[in-house]
Tab-separated table of C-alpha atoms in Angstrom:
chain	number	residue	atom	x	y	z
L	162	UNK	CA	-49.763	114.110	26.882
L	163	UNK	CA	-49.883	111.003	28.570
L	164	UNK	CA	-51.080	112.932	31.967
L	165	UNK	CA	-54.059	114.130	29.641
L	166	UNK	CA	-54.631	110.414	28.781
L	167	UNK	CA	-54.617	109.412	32.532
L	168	UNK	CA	-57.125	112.014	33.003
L	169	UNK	CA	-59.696	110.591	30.594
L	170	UNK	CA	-59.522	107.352	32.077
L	171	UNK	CA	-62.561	106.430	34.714
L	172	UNK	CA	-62.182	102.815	35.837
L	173	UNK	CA	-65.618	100.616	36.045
L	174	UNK	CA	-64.270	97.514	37.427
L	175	UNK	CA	-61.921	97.463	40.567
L	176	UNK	CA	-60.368	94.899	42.628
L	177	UNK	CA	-60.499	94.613	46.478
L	178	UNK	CA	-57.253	94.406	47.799
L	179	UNK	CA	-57.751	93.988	51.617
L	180	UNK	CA	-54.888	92.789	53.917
L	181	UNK	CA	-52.491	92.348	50.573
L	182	UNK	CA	-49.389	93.145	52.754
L	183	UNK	CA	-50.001	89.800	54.720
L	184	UNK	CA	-48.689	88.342	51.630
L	185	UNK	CA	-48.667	83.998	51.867
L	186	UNK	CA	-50.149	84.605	55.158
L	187	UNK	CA	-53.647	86.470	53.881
L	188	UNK	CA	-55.650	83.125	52.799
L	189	UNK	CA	-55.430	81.955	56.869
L	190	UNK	CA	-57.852	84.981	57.615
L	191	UNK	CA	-60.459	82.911	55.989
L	192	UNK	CA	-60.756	81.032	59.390
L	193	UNK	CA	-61.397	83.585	61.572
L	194	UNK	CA	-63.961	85.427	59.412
L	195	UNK	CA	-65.822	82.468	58.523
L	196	UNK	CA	-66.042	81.315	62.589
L	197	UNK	CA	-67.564	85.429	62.973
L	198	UNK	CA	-69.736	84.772	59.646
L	199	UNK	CA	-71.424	81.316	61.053
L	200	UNK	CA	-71.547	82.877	65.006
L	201	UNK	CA	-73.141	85.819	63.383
L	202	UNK	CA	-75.261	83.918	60.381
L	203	UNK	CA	-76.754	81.573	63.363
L	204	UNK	CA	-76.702	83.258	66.449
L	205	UNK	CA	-79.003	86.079	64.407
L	206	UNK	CA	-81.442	83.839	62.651
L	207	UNK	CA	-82.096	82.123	66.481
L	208	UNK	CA	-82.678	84.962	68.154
L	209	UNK	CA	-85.195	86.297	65.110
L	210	UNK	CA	-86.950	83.190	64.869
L	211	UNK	CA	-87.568	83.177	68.466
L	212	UNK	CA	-89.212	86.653	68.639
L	213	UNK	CA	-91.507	85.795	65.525
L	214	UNK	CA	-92.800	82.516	66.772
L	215	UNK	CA	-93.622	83.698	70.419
L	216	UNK	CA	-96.049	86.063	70.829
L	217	UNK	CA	-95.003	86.868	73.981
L	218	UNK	CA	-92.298	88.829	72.578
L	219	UNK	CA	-93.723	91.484	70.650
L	220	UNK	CA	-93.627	94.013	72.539
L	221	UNK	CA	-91.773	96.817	71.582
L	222	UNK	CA	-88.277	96.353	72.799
L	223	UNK	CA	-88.088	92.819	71.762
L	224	UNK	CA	-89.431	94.233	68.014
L	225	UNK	CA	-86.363	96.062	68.270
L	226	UNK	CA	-84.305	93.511	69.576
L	227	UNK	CA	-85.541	91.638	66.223
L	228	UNK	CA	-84.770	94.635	64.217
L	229	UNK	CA	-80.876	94.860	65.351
L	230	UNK	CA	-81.151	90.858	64.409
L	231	UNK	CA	-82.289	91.782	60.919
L	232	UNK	CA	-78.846	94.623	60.210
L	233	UNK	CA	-76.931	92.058	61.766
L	234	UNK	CA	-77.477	89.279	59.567
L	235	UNK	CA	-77.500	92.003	56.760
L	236	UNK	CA	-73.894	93.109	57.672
L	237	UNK	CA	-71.815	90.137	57.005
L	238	UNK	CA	-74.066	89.048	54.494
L	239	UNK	CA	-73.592	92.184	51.943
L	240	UNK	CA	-69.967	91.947	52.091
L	241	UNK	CA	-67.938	88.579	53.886
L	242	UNK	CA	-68.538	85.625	51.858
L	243	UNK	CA	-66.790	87.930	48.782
L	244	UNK	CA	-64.124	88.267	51.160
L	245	UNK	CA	-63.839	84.754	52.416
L	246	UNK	CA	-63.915	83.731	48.375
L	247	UNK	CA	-61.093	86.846	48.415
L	248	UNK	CA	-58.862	85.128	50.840
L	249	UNK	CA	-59.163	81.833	49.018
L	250	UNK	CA	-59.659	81.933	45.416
L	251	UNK	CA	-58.455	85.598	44.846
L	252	UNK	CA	-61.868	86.694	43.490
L	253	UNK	CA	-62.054	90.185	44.492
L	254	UNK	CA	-63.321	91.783	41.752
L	255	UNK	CA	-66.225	94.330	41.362
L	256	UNK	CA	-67.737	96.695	39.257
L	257	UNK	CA	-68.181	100.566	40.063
L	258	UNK	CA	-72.216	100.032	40.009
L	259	UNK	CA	-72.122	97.095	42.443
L	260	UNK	CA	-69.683	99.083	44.543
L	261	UNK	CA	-71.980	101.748	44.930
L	262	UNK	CA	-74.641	99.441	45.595
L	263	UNK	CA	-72.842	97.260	48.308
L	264	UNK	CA	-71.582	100.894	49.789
L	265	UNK	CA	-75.196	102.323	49.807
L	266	UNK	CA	-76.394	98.752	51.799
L	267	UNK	CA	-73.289	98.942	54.174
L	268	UNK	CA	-73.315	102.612	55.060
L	269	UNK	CA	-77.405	102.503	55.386
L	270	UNK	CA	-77.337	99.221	57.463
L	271	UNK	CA	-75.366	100.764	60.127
L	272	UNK	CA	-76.911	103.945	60.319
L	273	UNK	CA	-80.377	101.737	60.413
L	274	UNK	CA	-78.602	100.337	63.612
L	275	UNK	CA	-77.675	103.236	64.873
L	276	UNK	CA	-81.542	104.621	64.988
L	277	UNK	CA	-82.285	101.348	66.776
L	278	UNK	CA	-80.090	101.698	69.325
L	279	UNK	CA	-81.451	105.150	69.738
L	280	UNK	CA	-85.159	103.996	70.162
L	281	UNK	CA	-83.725	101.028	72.323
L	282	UNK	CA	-82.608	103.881	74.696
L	283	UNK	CA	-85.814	105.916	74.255
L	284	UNK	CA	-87.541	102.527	74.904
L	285	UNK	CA	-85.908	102.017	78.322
L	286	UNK	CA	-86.430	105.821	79.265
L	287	UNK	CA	-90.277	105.272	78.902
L	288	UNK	CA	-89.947	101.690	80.849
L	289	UNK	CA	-87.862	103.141	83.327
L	290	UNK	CA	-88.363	106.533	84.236
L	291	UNK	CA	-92.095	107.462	82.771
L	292	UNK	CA	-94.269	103.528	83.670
L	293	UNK	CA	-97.119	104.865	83.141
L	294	UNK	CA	-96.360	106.869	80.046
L	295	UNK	CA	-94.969	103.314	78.369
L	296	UNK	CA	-97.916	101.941	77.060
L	297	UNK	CA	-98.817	105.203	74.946
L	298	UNK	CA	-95.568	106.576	74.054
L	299	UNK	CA	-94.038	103.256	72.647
L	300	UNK	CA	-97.271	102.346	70.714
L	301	UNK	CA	-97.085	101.431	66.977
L	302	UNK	CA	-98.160	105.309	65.437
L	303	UNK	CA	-96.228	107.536	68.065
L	304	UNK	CA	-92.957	104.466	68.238
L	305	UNK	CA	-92.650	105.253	64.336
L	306	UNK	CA	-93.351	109.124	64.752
L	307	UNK	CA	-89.627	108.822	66.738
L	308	UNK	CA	-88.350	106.855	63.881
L	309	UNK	CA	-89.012	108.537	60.793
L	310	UNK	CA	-87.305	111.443	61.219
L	311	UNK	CA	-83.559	109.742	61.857
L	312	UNK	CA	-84.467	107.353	58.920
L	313	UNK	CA	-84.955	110.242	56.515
L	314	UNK	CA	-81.727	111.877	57.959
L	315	UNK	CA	-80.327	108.665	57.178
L	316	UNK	CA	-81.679	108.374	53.700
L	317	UNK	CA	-80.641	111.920	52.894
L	318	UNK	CA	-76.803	111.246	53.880
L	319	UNK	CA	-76.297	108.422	52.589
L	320	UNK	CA	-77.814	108.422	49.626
L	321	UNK	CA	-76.020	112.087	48.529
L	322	UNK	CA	-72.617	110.421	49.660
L	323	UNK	CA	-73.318	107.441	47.163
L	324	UNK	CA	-74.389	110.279	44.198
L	325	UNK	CA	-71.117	112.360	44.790
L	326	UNK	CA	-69.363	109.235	44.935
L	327	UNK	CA	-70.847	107.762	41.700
L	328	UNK	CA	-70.146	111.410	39.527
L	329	UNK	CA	-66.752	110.923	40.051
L	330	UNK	CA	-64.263	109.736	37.847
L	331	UNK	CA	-61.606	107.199	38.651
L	332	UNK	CA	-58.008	107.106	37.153
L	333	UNK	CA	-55.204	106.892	39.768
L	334	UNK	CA	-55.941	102.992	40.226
L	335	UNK	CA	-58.613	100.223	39.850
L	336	UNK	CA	-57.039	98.637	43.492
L	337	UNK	CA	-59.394	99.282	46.783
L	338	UNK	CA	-57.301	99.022	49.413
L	339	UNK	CA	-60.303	97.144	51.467
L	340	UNK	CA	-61.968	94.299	51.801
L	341	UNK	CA	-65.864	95.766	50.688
L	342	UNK	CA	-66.820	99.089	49.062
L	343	UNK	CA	-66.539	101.723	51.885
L	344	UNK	CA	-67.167	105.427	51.001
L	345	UNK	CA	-63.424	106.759	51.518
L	346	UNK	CA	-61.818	103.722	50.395
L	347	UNK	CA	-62.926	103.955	46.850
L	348	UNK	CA	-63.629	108.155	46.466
L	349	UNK	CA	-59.350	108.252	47.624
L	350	UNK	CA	-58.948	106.624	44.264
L	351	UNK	CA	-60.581	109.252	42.434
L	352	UNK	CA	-59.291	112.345	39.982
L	353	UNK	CA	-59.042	115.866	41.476
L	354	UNK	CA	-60.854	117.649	44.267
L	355	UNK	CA	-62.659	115.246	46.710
L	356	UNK	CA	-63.222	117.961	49.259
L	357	UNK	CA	-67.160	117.566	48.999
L	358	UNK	CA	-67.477	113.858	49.087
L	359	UNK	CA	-64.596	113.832	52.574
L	360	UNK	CA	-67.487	116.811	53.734
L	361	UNK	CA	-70.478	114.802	52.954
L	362	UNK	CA	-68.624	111.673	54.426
L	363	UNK	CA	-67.988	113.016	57.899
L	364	UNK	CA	-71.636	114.882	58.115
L	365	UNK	CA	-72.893	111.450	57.694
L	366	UNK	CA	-70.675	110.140	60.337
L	367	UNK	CA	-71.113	112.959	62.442
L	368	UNK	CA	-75.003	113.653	62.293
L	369	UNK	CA	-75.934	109.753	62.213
L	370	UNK	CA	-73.769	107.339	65.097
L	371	UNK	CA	-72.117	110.687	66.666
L	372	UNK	CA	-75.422	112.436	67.036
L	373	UNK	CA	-77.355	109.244	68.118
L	374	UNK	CA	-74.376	108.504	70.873
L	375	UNK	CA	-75.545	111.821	72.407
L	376	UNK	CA	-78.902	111.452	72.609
L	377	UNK	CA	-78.399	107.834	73.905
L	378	UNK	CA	-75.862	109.314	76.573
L	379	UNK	CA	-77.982	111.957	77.629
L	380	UNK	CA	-81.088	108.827	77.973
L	381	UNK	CA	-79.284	106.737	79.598
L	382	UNK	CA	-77.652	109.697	81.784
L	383	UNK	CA	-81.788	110.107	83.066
L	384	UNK	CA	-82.424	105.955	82.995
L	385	UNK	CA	-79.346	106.104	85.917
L	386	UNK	CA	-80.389	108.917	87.933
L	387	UNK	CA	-84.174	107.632	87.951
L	388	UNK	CA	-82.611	104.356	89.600
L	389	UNK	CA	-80.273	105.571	91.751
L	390	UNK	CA	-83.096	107.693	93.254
L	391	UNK	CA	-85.231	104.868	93.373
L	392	UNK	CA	-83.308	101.962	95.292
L	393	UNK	CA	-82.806	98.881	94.425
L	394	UNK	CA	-85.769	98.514	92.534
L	395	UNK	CA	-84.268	98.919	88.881
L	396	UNK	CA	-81.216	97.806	89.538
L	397	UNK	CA	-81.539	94.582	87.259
L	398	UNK	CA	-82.718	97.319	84.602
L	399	UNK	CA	-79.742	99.495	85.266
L	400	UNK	CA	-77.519	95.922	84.692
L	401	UNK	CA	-78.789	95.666	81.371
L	402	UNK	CA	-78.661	99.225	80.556
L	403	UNK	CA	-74.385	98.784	80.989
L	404	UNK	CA	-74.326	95.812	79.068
L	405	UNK	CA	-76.175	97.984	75.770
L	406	UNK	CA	-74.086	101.050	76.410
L	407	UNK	CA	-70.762	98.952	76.413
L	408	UNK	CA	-71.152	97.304	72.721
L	409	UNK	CA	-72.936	100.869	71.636
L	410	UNK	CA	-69.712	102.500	72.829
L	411	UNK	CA	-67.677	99.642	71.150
L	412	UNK	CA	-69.429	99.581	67.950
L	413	UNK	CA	-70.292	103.730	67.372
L	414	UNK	CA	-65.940	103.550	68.712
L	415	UNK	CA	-65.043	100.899	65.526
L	416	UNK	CA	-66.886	103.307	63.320
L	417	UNK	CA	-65.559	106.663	64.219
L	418	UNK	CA	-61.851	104.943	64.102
L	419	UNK	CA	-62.658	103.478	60.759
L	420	UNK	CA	-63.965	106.820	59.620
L	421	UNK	CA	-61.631	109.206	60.965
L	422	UNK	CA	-58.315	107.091	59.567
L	423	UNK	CA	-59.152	108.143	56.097
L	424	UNK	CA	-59.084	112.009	57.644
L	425	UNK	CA	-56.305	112.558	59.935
L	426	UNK	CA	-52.720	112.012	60.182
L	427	UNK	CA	-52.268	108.594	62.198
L	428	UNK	CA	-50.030	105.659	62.736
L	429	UNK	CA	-52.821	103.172	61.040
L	430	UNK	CA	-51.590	100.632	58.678
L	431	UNK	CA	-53.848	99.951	55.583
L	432	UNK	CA	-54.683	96.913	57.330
L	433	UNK	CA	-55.394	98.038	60.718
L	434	UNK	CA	-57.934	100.184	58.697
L	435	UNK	CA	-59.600	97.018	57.312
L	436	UNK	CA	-59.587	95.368	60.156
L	437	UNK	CA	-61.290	98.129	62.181
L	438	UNK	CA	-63.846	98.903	58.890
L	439	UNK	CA	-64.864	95.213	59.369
L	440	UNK	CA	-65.328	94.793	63.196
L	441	UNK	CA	-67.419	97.598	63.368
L	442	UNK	CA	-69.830	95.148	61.264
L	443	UNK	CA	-69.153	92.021	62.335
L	444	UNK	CA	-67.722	92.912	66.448
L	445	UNK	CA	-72.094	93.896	66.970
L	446	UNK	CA	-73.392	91.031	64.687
L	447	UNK	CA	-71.482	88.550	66.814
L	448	UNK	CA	-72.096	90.282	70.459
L	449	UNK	CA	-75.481	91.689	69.914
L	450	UNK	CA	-77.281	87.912	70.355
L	451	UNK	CA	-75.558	87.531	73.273
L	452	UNK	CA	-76.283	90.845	74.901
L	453	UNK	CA	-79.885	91.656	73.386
L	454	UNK	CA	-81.062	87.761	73.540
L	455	UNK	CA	-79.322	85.231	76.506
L	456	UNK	CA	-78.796	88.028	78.798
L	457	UNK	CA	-82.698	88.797	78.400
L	458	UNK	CA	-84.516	86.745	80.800
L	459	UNK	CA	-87.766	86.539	78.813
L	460	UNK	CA	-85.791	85.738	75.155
L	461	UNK	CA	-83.427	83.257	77.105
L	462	UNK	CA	-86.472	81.063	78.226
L	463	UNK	CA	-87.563	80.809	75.042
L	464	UNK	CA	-84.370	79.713	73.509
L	465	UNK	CA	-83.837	76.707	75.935
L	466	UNK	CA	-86.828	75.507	75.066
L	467	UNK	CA	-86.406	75.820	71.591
L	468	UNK	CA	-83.032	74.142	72.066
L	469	UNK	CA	-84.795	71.315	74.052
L	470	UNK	CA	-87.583	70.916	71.680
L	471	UNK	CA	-84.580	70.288	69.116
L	472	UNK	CA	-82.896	68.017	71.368
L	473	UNK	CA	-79.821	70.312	71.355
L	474	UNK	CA	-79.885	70.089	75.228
L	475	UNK	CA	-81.076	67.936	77.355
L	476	UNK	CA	-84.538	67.674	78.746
């Protein structure tokens, strides 16, 4: 009887529990995640500003290096000040809709970043290997003919993984073990078979950063040979080419763990699985500037002089 009553129970409002098992201790994570939210919040909206005010820098792979500024200031936004209220004030509550909607805007943020870090690649295959192709292949029409294909992918995953999700009913508990609505987190609270929404999960993990990492492997694969043939010509290319692939490989890594830890038998605490669900947001937001902007001659000009026209640093 009161197993059939348990049954008939679907929670609408839950509470996000993140790091509960650091107890007293869980309200001095509010430091360190609010030093990542401002690096991220600012070190994003400079970089973006400078690409829209200088013409200079609209060429395609700075457009893109303005488009990985956009998901990164998207990231944090759709999920840490919550959490930093969370850590503080213990308001941690949200409803099943806006849980579906924060999920959809996570989960579709980084796959958006995932397809930019594909056509990053493509873009330095073009620059690289095929100069005199560049021009024509990375114009507007043909740049978004490689584009909108991985986008609807994108849209197609995601968007079924939020439906299944959202059909479900929810009566074991109304306590996410997380810090923000992610897809396994909140479908391992739900009644009977979740077979389909685990399948859907790991297609979308799978066919989105796993099938991406490929394609940029196999690019950047080509982008090396072409310069190692060539001499030294590239090799200031090929130095920026390692600096991408390392926080690709770090990020696509955070992701896969994140994923995968809902899936498989492993030694991960709950919070180790936070902690890795919300670097492989925040580890890119904060890096990405850095690696996409000041290492990038042509950005890094125009930042200095921003700074000096500020009077941040001296004339």
């Amino acid at each position: 009887m009161l197993d059939s009553f348990v049954q008939n129970i679907s929670f609408t409002q839950f509470k996000l529990n993140g790091f509960y098992v650091l107890g007293e201790w869980r309200p001095f994570l509010f430091i360190p995640y609010l030093l990542m939210f401002i690096l991220a919040i600012v070190a994003n909206s400079v970089l973006l500003y400078v690409i829209i005010a200088n013409r200079a820098l609209h060429s395609p792979m700075f457009v893109l290096t303005g488009l990985i500024s956009v998901v990164d200031l998207s990231g944090p936004v759709l999920f840490l000040p919550q959490m930093l209220f969370s850590f503080l004030f213990d308001w941690n509550e949200i409803s099943l809709l806006g849980c579906l909607i924060q999920m959809f805007c996570i989960h579709y943020s980084e796959t958006f970043q995932s397809t930019i870090l594909l056509s990053m690649a493509l873009d330095r295959y073009f620059a690289i290997c095929r100069p005199l192709e560049y021009h024509k292949q990375m114009q507007v029409s043909n740049f978004l003919k490689y584009m909108i294909v991985p986008l609807i992918r994108n849209a197609v995953l995601v968007i079924s993984m939020i439906v299944l999700a959202a059909k479900r009913s929810y009566c074991s508990t109304n306590v996410i073990d997380h810090c923000f609505c992610e897809h396994m987190a909140l479908v391992n609270l739900a009644c009977g078979d979740i077979s389909m929404n685990n399948l859907v999960g790991l297609l979308t993990a799978y066919l989105v950063p796993a099938v991406d990492l490929v394609f940029i492997t196999v690019s950047y694969i080509i982008i090396f040979t072409s310069v190692l043939k060539s001499g030294k010509a590239h090799y200031k290319a090929l130095n920026t080419c390692i600096t991408h692939i390392i926080v690709i490989i770090c990020t696509i890594t955070f992701a896969l763990m994140a994923f995968m830890s809902y899936r498989i038998r492993n030694g991960f605490s709950p919070s180790s699985r936070v902690f890795l669900s919300t670097m492989y947001i925040l580890f890119p937001s904060c890096c990405n500037p850095i690696i996409y902007g000041l290492r990038t001659k042509e950005i890094r000009h125009h930042i200095i002089k921003l700074f000096k026209q500020l009077k941040i640093i001296p004339l």
